[in-house]
Short mmCIF file of C-alpha atoms in Angstrom, two decimals:
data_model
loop_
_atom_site.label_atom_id
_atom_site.label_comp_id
_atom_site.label_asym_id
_atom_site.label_seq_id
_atom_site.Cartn_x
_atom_site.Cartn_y
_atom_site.Cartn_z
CA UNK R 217 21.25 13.66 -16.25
CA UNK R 218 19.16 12.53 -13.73
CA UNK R 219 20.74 9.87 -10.80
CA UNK R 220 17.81 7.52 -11.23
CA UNK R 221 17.62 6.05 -15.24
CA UNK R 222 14.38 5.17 -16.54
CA UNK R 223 13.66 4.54 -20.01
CA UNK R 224 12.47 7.38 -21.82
CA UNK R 225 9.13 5.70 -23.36
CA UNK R 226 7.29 2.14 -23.40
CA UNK R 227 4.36 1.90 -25.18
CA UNK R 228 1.87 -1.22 -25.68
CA UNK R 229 -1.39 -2.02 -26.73
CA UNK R 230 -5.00 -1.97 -24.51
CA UNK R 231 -4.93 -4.87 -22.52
CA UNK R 232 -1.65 -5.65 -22.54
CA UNK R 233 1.09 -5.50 -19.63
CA UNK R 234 4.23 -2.97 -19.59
CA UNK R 235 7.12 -2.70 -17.40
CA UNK R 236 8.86 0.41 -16.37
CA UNK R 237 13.00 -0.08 -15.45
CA UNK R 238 14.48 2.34 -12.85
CA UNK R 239 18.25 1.77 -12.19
CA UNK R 240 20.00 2.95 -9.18
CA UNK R 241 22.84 2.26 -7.25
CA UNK R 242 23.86 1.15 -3.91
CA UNK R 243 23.61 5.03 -1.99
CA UNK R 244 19.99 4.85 -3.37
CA UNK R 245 17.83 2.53 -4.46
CA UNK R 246 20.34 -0.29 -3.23
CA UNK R 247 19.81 1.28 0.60
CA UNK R 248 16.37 2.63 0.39
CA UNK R 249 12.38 2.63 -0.32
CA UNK R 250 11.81 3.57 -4.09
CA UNK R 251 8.00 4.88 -4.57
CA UNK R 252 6.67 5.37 -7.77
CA UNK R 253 4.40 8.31 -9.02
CA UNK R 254 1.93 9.00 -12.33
CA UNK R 255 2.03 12.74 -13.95
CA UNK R 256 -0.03 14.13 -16.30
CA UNK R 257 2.25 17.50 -16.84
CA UNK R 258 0.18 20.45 -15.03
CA UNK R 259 -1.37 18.42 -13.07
CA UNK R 260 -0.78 16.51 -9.34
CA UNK R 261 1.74 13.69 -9.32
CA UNK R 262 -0.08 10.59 -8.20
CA UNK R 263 1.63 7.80 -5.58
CA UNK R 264 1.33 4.42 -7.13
CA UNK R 265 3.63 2.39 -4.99
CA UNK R 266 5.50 3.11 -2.00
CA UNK R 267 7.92 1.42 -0.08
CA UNK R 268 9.13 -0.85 -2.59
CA UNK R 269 5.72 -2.74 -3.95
CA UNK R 270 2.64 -1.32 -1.21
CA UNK R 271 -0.24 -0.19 -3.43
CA UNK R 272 -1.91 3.13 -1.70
CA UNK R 273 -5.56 3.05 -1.13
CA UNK R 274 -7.22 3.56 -4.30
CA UNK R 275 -4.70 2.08 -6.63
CA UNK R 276 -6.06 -0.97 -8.79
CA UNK R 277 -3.70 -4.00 -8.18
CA UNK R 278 -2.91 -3.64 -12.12
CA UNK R 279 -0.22 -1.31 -10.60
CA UNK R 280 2.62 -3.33 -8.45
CA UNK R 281 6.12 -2.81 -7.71
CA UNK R 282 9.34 -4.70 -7.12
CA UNK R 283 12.98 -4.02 -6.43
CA UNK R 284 16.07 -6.14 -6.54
CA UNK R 285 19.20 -5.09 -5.83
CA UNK R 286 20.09 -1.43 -6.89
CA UNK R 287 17.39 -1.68 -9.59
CA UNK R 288 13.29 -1.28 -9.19
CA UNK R 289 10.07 -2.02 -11.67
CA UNK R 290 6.63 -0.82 -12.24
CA UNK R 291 4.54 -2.85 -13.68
CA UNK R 292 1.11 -2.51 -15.02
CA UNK R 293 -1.40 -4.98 -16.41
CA UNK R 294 -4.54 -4.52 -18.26
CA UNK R 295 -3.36 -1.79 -20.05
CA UNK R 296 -6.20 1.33 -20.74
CA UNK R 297 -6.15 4.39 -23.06
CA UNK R 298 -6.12 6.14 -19.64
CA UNK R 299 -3.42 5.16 -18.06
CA UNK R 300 -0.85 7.62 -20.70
CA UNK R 301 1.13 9.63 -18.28
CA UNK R 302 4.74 10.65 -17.19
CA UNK R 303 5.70 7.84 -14.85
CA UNK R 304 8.65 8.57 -12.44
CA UNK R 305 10.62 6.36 -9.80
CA UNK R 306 12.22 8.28 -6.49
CA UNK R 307 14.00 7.45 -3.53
CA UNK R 308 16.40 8.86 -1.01
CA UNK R 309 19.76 8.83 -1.93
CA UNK R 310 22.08 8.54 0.85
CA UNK R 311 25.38 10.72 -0.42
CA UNK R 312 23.55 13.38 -1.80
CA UNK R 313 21.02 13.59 1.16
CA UNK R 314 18.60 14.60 -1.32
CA UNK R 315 15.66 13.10 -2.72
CA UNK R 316 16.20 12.51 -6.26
CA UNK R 317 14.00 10.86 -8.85
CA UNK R 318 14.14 9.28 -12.67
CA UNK R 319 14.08 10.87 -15.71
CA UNK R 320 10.10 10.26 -16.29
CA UNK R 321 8.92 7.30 -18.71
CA UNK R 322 6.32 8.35 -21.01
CA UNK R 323 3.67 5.41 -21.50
CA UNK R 324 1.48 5.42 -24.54
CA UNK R 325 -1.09 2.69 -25.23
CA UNK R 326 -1.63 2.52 -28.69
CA UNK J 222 -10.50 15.36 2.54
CA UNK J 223 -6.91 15.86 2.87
CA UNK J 224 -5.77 18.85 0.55
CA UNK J 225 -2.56 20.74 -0.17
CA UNK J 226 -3.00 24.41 -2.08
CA UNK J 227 -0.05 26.32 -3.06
CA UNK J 228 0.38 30.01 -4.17
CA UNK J 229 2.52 32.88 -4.23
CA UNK J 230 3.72 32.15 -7.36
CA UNK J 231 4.07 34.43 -9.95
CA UNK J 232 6.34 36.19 -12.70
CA UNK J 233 9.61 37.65 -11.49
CA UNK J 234 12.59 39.01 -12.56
CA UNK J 235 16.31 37.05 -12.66
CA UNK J 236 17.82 37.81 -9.41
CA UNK J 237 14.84 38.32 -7.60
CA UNK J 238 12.69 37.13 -4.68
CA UNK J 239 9.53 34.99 -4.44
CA UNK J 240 7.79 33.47 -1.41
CA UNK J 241 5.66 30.13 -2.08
CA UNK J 242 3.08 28.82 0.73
CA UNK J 243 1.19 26.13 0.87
CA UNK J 244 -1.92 25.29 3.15
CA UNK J 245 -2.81 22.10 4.40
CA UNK J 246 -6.41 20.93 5.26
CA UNK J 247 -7.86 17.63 6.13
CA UNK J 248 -4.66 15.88 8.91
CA UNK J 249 -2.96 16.45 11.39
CA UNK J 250 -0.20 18.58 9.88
CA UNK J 251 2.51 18.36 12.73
CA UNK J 252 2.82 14.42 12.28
CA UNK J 253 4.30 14.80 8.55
CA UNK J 254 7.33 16.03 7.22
CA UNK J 255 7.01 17.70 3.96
CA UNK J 256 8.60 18.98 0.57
CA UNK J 257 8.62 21.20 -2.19
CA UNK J 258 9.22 19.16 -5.67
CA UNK J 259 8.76 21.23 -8.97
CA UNK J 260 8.23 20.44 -12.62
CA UNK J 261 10.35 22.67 -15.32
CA UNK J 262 8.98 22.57 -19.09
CA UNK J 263 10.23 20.06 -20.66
CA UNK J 264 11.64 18.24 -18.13
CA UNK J 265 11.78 15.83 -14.83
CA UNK J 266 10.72 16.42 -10.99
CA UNK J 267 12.90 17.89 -9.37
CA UNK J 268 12.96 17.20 -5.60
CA UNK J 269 13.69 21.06 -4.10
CA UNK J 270 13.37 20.83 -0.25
CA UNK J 271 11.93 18.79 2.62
CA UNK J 272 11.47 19.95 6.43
CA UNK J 273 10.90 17.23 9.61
CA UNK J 274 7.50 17.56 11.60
CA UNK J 275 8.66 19.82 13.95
CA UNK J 276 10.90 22.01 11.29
CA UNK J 277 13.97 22.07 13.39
CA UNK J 278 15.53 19.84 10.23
CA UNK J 279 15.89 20.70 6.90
CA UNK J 280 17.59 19.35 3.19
CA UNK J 281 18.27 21.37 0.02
CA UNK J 282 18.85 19.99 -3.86
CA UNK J 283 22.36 21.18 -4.47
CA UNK J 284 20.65 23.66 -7.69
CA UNK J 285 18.73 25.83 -4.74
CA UNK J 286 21.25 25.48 -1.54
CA UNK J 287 21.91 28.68 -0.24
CA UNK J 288 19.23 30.68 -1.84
CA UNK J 289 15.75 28.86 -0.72
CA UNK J 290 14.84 28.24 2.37
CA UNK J 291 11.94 25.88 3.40
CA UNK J 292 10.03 26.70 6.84
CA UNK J 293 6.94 25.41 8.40
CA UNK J 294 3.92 26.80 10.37
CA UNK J 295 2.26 24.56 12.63
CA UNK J 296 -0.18 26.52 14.46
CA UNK J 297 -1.02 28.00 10.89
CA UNK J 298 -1.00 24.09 8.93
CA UNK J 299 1.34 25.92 6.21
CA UNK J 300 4.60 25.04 4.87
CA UNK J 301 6.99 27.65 3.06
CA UNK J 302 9.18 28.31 0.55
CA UNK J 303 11.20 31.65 0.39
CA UNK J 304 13.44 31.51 -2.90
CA UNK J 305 16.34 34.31 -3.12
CA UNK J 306 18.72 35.05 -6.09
CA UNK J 307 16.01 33.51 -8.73
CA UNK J 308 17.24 32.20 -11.94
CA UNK J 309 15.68 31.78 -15.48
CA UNK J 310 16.27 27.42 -14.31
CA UNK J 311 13.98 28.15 -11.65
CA UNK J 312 11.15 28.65 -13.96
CA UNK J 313 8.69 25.57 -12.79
CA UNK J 314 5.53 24.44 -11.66
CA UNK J 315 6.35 24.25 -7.81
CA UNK J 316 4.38 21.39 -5.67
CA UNK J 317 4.05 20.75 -2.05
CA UNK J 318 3.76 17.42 -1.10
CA UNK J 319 3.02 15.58 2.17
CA UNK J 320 5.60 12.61 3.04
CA UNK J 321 5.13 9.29 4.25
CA UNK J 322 6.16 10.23 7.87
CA UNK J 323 7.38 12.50 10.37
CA UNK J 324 11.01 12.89 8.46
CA UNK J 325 11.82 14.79 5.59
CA UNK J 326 14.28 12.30 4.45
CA UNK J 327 12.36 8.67 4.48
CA UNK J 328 9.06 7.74 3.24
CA UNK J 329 7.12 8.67 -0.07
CA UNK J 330 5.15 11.94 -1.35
CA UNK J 331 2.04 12.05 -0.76
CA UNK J 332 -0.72 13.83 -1.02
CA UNK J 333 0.68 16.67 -3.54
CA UNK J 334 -1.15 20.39 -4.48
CA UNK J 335 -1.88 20.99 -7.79
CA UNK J 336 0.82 23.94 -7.99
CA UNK J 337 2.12 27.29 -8.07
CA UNK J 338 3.75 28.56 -11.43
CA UNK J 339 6.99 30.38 -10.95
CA UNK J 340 8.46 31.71 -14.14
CA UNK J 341 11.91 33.68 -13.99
CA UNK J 342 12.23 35.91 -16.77
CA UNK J 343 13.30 39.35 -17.81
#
């Protein structure tokens, strides 16, 4: 059970936009950055968005980020057969003092 | 380029003892804190451990506390992991990851290695 939920899949069709949930609460998300990272399993985790909704070098501005409250959202736009991947929310979590991240969404663009 | 390579992984048995590294190339490796984070089959990341810049602070997950123990090199640009008392759960794909900033506790992961396989099994 993982202290970050994200929804286990979304899935939507080539050109179209998805949203990926992560909910928190106040000792994490509510108090601190959430980043957001692609994996394709075996290979390098990817940073997408940091510090809430900053896009990396690199990273199309299909990818952007929001959070409100103890909740945060990836979003992506012009959906592409290359974008399936793992996607994952983390943050700092204040009463743990750990780092702790979401389950993983699996995207698939039918 | 900046570039993080892991090894030292390997197969081992439960109860046993494995020492990760990882070997940085391409920044200034004293002006980032870093972490381990590893992927089981099957499942999430898993944050493991982080270090500050200078090493002198350090933060476990409550699965590893007490039996890893994350240290840093900076004359050598290599961070470490030394993992004691192994357990079949500790079977993973281990990463190294750069953070955001000098802390082990704020910022985002970035860069991250491709990975060392640990499997725990007897």
């Amino acid at each position: 059970q993982s202290v970050l939920t994200q929804p286990p899949s979304v899935s939507a069709a080539p050109g179209q936009k998805v949203t990926v949930s992560c909910s928190g609460s106040s000792s994490n998300i509510g108090n601190n950055f959430v980043s957001w990272y692609l994996h394709l399993p075996g290979t390098a985790p990817k940073l997408l968005i940091y510090d809430n909704n900053k896009r990396p070098s690199g990273i199309p501005d299909r990818f952007s980020g929001s959070k409100s409250g103890t909740s945060a959202t990836l979003g992506i736009t012009g959906l592409q057969t290359g974008d399936e991947a793992d996607y994952y929310c983390g943050t700092w979590d204040s009463s743990l003092s750990a780092w702790v991240f979401g389950g993983g969404t699996k995207l698939t663009v039918l | 380029e900046v570039q993080l390579v892991e090894s030292g992984g390997g197969v081992v048995r439960p109860g046993g003892s494995l020492r990760l590294s990882c070997a940085a190339f391409g920044f200034t490796f004293d002006d980032y804190g870093m972490s381990w984070v590893r992927h089981a089959p099957g499942k999430g990341l898993e944050w493991v451990s982080g270090i500050n810049w200078s090493g002198r602070s350090t933060e476990y997950g409550d699965s590893v506390k007490g039996r890893f123990t994350i240290s840093r090199d900076n004359a050598k640009n290599s961070l470490y992991l030394q993992m004691n008392s192994l357990r079949v759960e500790d079977t993973a794909l281990y990463y190294c990851a750069r953070q955001g900033g000098t802390s082990a506790t704020l910022g985002w992961f970035d860069p991250w290695g491709q990975g060392t396989l640990v499997t725990v099994s007897s």
